[in-house]
Amino acid sequence: MADEPEVETPSVLAEAEAAKASTRPPAKRTRQLVTGAAIGIGSAALVAALLYANRARKNDKG
């Protein structure tokens, strides 16, 4: 039994960090998703503001 080579086993912490790294999305993709969401929300706010402003004008004419 002394002739058997020692096999190194990875620690539990190393395995946990490897699993976490593989499931985390890249920073670039996350930044793109956040930017897209911000643009979408901003666009919706602008459309709502324009609709509200035009609605007020229509009531003043009639």
Coordinates of N, CA, C and O in Angstrom, one line a residue:
M1 N 0.8 -1.2 0.0 CA 0.0 0.0 0.0 C 0.8 1.3 0.0 O 0.4 2.3 -0.4
A2 N 2.1 1.2 0.4 CA 2.9 2.3 0.4 C 3.4 2.7 -1.0 O 3.8 3.8 -1.2
D3 N 3.2 1.8 -1.9 CA 3.7 2.0 -3.3 C 2.6 2.8 -4.1 O 2.9 3.2 -5.2
E4 N 1.4 2.9 -3.6 CA 0.3 3.6 -4.3 C 0.6 5.1 -4.4 O 0.9 5.7 -3.3
P5 N 0.4 5.7 -5.5 CA 0.6 7.2 -5.6 C -0.6 7.9 -4.9 O -1.7 7.4 -4.9
E6 N -0.2 9.0 -4.3 CA -1.2 9.8 -3.6 C -2.1 10.6 -4.7 O -1.5 11.1 -5.6
V7 N -3.4 10.5 -4.5 CA -4.3 11.2 -5.4 C -4.8 12.5 -4.7 O -5.3 12.4 -3.6
E8 N -4.6 13.6 -5.3 CA -5.0 14.9 -4.7 C -6.5 15.0 -4.9 O -6.9 14.9 -6.1
T9 N -7.3 15.3 -3.9 CA -8.7 15.6 -4.1 C -8.9 17.0 -3.9 O -8.4 17.6 -3.0
P10 N -9.7 17.6 -4.7 CA -10.0 19.1 -4.6 C -10.8 19.3 -3.3 O -11.7 18.5 -2.9
S11 N -10.6 20.4 -2.7 CA -11.3 20.8 -1.5 C -12.8 21.1 -1.8 O -13.1 21.4 -3.0
V12 N -13.6 21.1 -0.8 CA -15.0 21.5 -1.0 C -15.1 22.9 -1.4 O -16.0 23.3 -2.3
L13 N -14.3 23.8 -0.9 CA -14.4 25.2 -1.3 C -14.0 25.4 -2.7 O -14.6 26.2 -3.4
A14 N -13.0 24.7 -3.2 CA -12.6 24.8 -4.6 C -13.7 24.4 -5.5 O -14.0 25.0 -6.5
E15 N -14.4 23.3 -5.1 CA -15.5 22.8 -6.0 C -16.7 23.8 -6.0 O -17.3 24.0 -7.0
A16 N -16.9 24.4 -4.8 CA -18.0 25.4 -4.7 C -17.7 26.6 -5.6 O -18.6 27.1 -6.2
E17 N -16.5 27.1 -5.5 CA -16.1 28.2 -6.3 C -16.2 27.9 -7.8 O -16.6 28.8 -8.6
A18 N -15.8 26.7 -8.2 CA -15.9 26.4 -9.6 C -17.3 26.3 -10.1 O -17.6 26.7 -11.2
A19 N -18.2 25.8 -9.2 CA -19.6 25.7 -9.6 C -20.2 27.1 -9.7 O -21.0 27.4 -10.6
K20 N -19.8 28.0 -8.8 CA -20.3 29.4 -8.8 C -19.9 30.1 -10.1 O -20.6 30.8 -10.7
A21 N -18.6 29.9 -10.4 CA -18.1 30.6 -11.6 C -18.7 30.1 -12.9 O -18.9 30.9 -13.8
S22 N -19.1 28.9 -12.9 CA -19.7 28.4 -14.2 C -21.2 28.8 -14.3 O -21.7 28.8 -15.4
T23 N -21.9 29.1 -13.2 CA -23.3 29.5 -13.3 C -23.5 31.1 -13.4 O -24.5 31.5 -13.7
R24 N -22.4 31.8 -13.2 CA -22.5 33.3 -13.2 C -22.4 33.8 -14.6 O -21.5 33.4 -15.3
P25 N -23.4 34.6 -15.1 CA -23.3 35.2 -16.4 C -22.1 36.1 -16.6 O -21.7 36.8 -15.6
P26 N -21.6 36.3 -17.7 CA -20.5 37.3 -17.9 C -21.0 38.7 -17.6 O -22.1 39.0 -17.8
A27 N -20.1 39.5 -17.2 CA -20.4 40.9 -16.8 C -20.9 41.7 -18.0 O -21.8 42.5 -17.8
K28 N -20.4 41.4 -19.2 CA -20.8 42.1 -20.4 C -22.3 41.9 -20.7 O -23.0 42.8 -21.0
R29 N -22.7 40.6 -20.5 CA -24.1 40.3 -20.8 C -25.0 40.9 -19.8 O -26.1 41.5 -20.2
T30 N -24.6 40.9 -18.6 CA -25.4 41.6 -17.5 C -25.6 43.1 -17.8 O -26.6 43.6 -17.7
R31 N -24.5 43.7 -18.1 CA -24.5 45.1 -18.4 C -25.4 45.4 -19.6 O -26.2 46.4 -19.6
Q32 N -25.4 44.6 -20.6 CA -26.3 44.8 -21.8 C -27.7 44.6 -21.4 O -28.6 45.3 -21.9
L33 N -28.0 43.6 -20.6 CA -29.4 43.4 -20.1 C -29.9 44.6 -19.3 O -31.0 45.1 -19.5
V34 N -29.1 45.2 -18.5 CA -29.5 46.3 -17.7 C -29.7 47.5 -18.5 O -30.6 48.3 -18.4
T35 N -28.8 47.7 -19.5 CA -28.9 48.8 -20.4 C -30.2 48.7 -21.3 O -30.9 49.7 -21.4
G36 N -30.5 47.5 -21.7 CA -31.7 47.3 -22.5 C -32.9 47.6 -21.7 O -33.9 48.2 -22.2
A37 N -32.9 47.2 -20.5 CA -34.1 47.4 -19.6 C -34.2 48.9 -19.3 O -35.4 49.4 -19.3
A38 N -33.1 49.6 -19.1 CA -33.2 51.1 -18.8 C -33.7 51.8 -20.1 O -34.5 52.7 -19.9
I39 N -33.3 51.4 -21.2 CA -33.8 52.1 -22.5 C -35.3 51.8 -22.7 O -36.0 52.7 -23.0
G40 N -35.7 50.6 -22.4 CA -37.1 50.3 -22.5 C -38.0 51.0 -21.6 O -39.0 51.6 -22.0
I41 N -37.6 51.2 -20.3 CA -38.3 51.9 -19.3 C -38.4 53.4 -19.7 O -39.4 54.0 -19.6
G42 N -37.2 53.9 -20.1 CA -37.1 55.3 -20.5 C -38.0 55.6 -21.7 O -38.7 56.6 -21.7
S43 N -38.0 54.7 -22.7 CA -38.9 54.9 -23.8 C -40.4 54.9 -23.5 O -41.1 55.7 -24.0
A44 N -40.7 54.0 -22.6 CA -42.1 53.9 -22.2 C -42.5 55.2 -21.4 O -43.7 55.7 -21.6
A45 N -41.6 55.7 -20.6 CA -41.9 56.9 -19.9 C -42.1 58.1 -20.8 O -43.0 59.0 -20.6
L46 N -41.3 58.2 -21.9 CA -41.4 59.3 -22.9 C -42.8 59.2 -23.6 O -43.4 60.2 -23.8
V47 N -43.1 58.0 -24.0 CA -44.4 57.8 -24.7 C -45.6 58.2 -23.8 O -46.5 58.9 -24.2
A48 N -45.5 57.8 -22.6 CA -46.6 58.1 -21.6 C -46.7 59.6 -21.4 O -47.8 60.2 -21.4
A49 N -45.5 60.3 -21.3 CA -45.5 61.8 -21.2 C -46.1 62.4 -22.4 O -46.9 63.4 -22.3
L50 N -45.8 62.0 -23.6 CA -46.3 62.6 -24.8 C -47.8 62.3 -24.9 O -48.6 63.3 -25.3
L51 N -48.3 61.1 -24.6 CA -49.7 60.9 -24.6 C -50.5 61.8 -23.7 O -51.5 62.3 -24.0
Y52 N -49.9 61.9 -22.5 CA -50.5 62.8 -21.5 C -50.6 64.2 -21.9 O -51.6 64.9 -21.8
A53 N -49.5 64.7 -22.5 CA -49.5 66.1 -23.0 C -50.4 66.4 -24.1 O -51.1 67.4 -24.1
N54 N -50.5 65.4 -25.0 CA -51.5 65.6 -26.2 C -52.9 65.5 -25.7 O -53.8 66.1 -26.3
R55 N -53.2 64.7 -24.7 CA -54.6 64.5 -24.2 C -55.0 65.9 -23.6 O -56.2 66.3 -23.8
A56 N -54.2 66.6 -22.9 CA -54.5 67.8 -22.3 C -54.8 68.9 -23.4 O -55.8 69.7 -23.2
R57 N -54.1 68.9 -24.5 CA -54.4 69.8 -25.6 C -55.7 69.6 -26.3 O -56.4 70.5 -26.7
K58 N -56.1 68.3 -26.5 CA -57.3 68.0 -27.2 C -58.5 68.5 -26.4 O -59.5 69.0 -27.0
N59 N -58.5 68.5 -25.1 CA -59.6 69.0 -24.2 C -59.7 70.5 -24.3 O -60.8 71.0 -24.1
D60 N -58.6 71.2 -24.5 CA -58.6 72.7 -24.5 C -59.3 73.2 -25.8 O -59.9 74.2 -25.8
K61 N -59.2 72.5 -26.9 CA -59.8 72.9 -28.2 C -61.3 72.8 -28.2 O -61.9 73.7 -28.9
G62 N -61.8 71.8 -27.6 CA -63.2 71.6 -27.9 C -64.2 72.2 -26.9 O -65.3 72.5 -27.1

